[in-house]
Amino acid sequence: MVAELGPSIKAGTAREAASADIVLTAVRWVDLERASQGLPVCNGRIVIDATNPVEFIERVGHFPVDLGVLNVGEPLASLPFGSLAASNLVKI
């Protein structure tokens, strides 16, 4: 697949991707915490968060997750990887 996308594309690990200057997160909501475990802290890098608070139940559909008083960017920010006190978060 990498070869099909062109010479500027490179395959790597989640840790390598999370170390880039700009990081895009796009995982299932229920996997956000597990997917971010062991990743380097963002430390001022730009983080684009495309993960949405939606739960998918097979054969039933998509349902919004009740975040209570949190806004949609706060769950990522609360994880060690997010550490958004020192990062720039773009929520899409």
CSV table of C-alpha atoms in Angstrom, one decimal:
chain,number,residue,atom,x,y,z
A,1,MET,CA,0.0,0.0,0.0
A,2,VAL,CA,2.8,2.4,0.8
A,3,ALA,CA,4.3,1.9,-2.7
A,4,GLU,CA,1.0,2.7,-4.3
A,5,LEU,CA,0.7,6.0,-2.4
A,6,GLY,CA,4.0,7.3,-3.7
A,7,PRO,CA,7.6,8.0,-2.7
A,8,SER,CA,6.9,10.5,0.0
A,9,ILE,CA,4.9,8.0,2.0
A,10,LYS,CA,6.6,5.9,4.7
A,11,ALA,CA,5.2,3.1,6.9
A,12,GLY,CA,6.1,3.3,10.6
A,13,THR,CA,5.0,2.5,14.1
A,14,ALA,CA,2.4,4.4,16.1
A,15,ARG,CA,5.3,5.6,18.3
A,16,GLU,CA,7.1,7.0,15.3
A,17,ALA,CA,4.0,8.7,14.0
A,18,ALA,CA,3.3,10.2,17.5
A,19,SER,CA,6.8,11.7,17.5
A,20,ALA,CA,6.1,13.8,14.3
A,21,ASP,CA,5.8,17.6,14.4
A,22,ILE,CA,2.1,17.2,13.5
A,23,VAL,CA,0.1,14.3,14.9
A,24,LEU,CA,-3.3,13.1,13.7
A,25,THR,CA,-5.3,10.9,15.9
A,26,ALA,CA,-8.2,9.0,14.4
A,27,VAL,CA,-9.2,5.9,16.4
A,28,ARG,CA,-12.4,4.5,17.6
A,29,TRP,CA,-13.6,6.3,20.8
A,30,VAL,CA,-13.4,3.1,22.9
A,31,ASP,CA,-9.8,2.6,21.8
A,32,LEU,CA,-8.4,6.1,22.5
A,33,GLU,CA,-6.9,5.4,25.8
A,34,ARG,CA,-5.4,2.0,24.8
A,35,ALA,CA,-4.1,3.4,21.5
A,36,SER,CA,-2.3,6.3,23.2
A,37,GLN,CA,-0.5,4.2,25.8
A,38,GLY,CA,3.3,4.3,25.6
A,39,LEU,CA,3.3,7.2,23.1
A,40,PRO,CA,5.6,10.2,23.7
A,41,VAL,CA,4.1,13.3,25.3
A,42,CYS,CA,3.2,15.9,22.7
A,43,ASN,CA,5.4,18.7,24.2
A,44,GLY,CA,4.2,21.6,22.1
A,45,ARG,CA,3.6,19.7,18.9
A,46,ILE,CA,0.4,20.1,16.9
A,47,VAL,CA,-2.2,17.4,17.6
A,48,ILE,CA,-5.2,17.1,15.3
A,49,ASP,CA,-7.9,15.0,17.0
A,50,ALA,CA,-10.3,13.4,14.6
A,51,THR,CA,-11.6,11.0,17.2
A,52,ASN,CA,-15.3,11.5,17.9
A,53,PRO,CA,-17.3,10.5,21.0
A,54,VAL,CA,-19.4,7.9,19.2
A,55,GLU,CA,-19.8,4.3,20.2
A,56,PHE,CA,-20.6,1.8,17.5
A,57,ILE,CA,-22.7,-1.2,18.4
A,58,GLU,CA,-22.7,-3.8,15.7
A,59,ARG,CA,-26.0,-4.3,13.9
A,60,VAL,CA,-27.6,-1.5,15.9
A,61,GLY,CA,-25.8,1.7,14.9
A,62,HIS,CA,-23.8,4.7,16.2
A,63,PHE,CA,-24.6,6.4,19.4
A,64,PRO,CA,-23.1,9.5,21.0
A,65,VAL,CA,-21.0,9.0,24.2
A,66,ASP,CA,-22.2,11.0,27.2
A,67,LEU,CA,-19.1,13.1,28.1
A,68,GLY,CA,-20.9,14.8,31.1
A,69,VAL,CA,-19.2,18.2,31.6
A,70,LEU,CA,-16.2,17.5,29.4
A,71,ASN,CA,-15.9,19.0,25.9
A,72,VAL,CA,-14.9,16.7,23.1
A,73,GLY,CA,-11.2,17.6,23.2
A,74,GLU,CA,-10.7,16.9,26.9
A,75,PRO,CA,-10.5,13.1,26.9
A,76,LEU,CA,-7.4,13.1,24.7
A,77,ALA,CA,-6.0,16.0,26.6
A,78,SER,CA,-6.3,14.0,29.9
A,79,LEU,CA,-4.2,11.2,28.6
A,80,PRO,CA,-0.4,11.2,29.1
A,81,PHE,CA,0.1,11.3,25.3
A,82,GLY,CA,-2.2,14.4,24.9
A,83,SER,CA,-0.6,16.4,27.7
A,84,LEU,CA,-2.1,19.4,26.1
A,85,ALA,CA,-0.8,21.9,28.6
A,86,ALA,CA,2.3,21.9,26.4
A,87,SER,CA,0.6,21.2,23.1
A,88,ASN,CA,-1.6,22.7,20.4
A,89,LEU,CA,-4.9,20.8,19.9
A,90,VAL,CA,-7.0,21.1,16.8
A,91,LYS,CA,-10.3,19.2,17.2
A,92,ILE,CA,-12.0,18.3,14.0
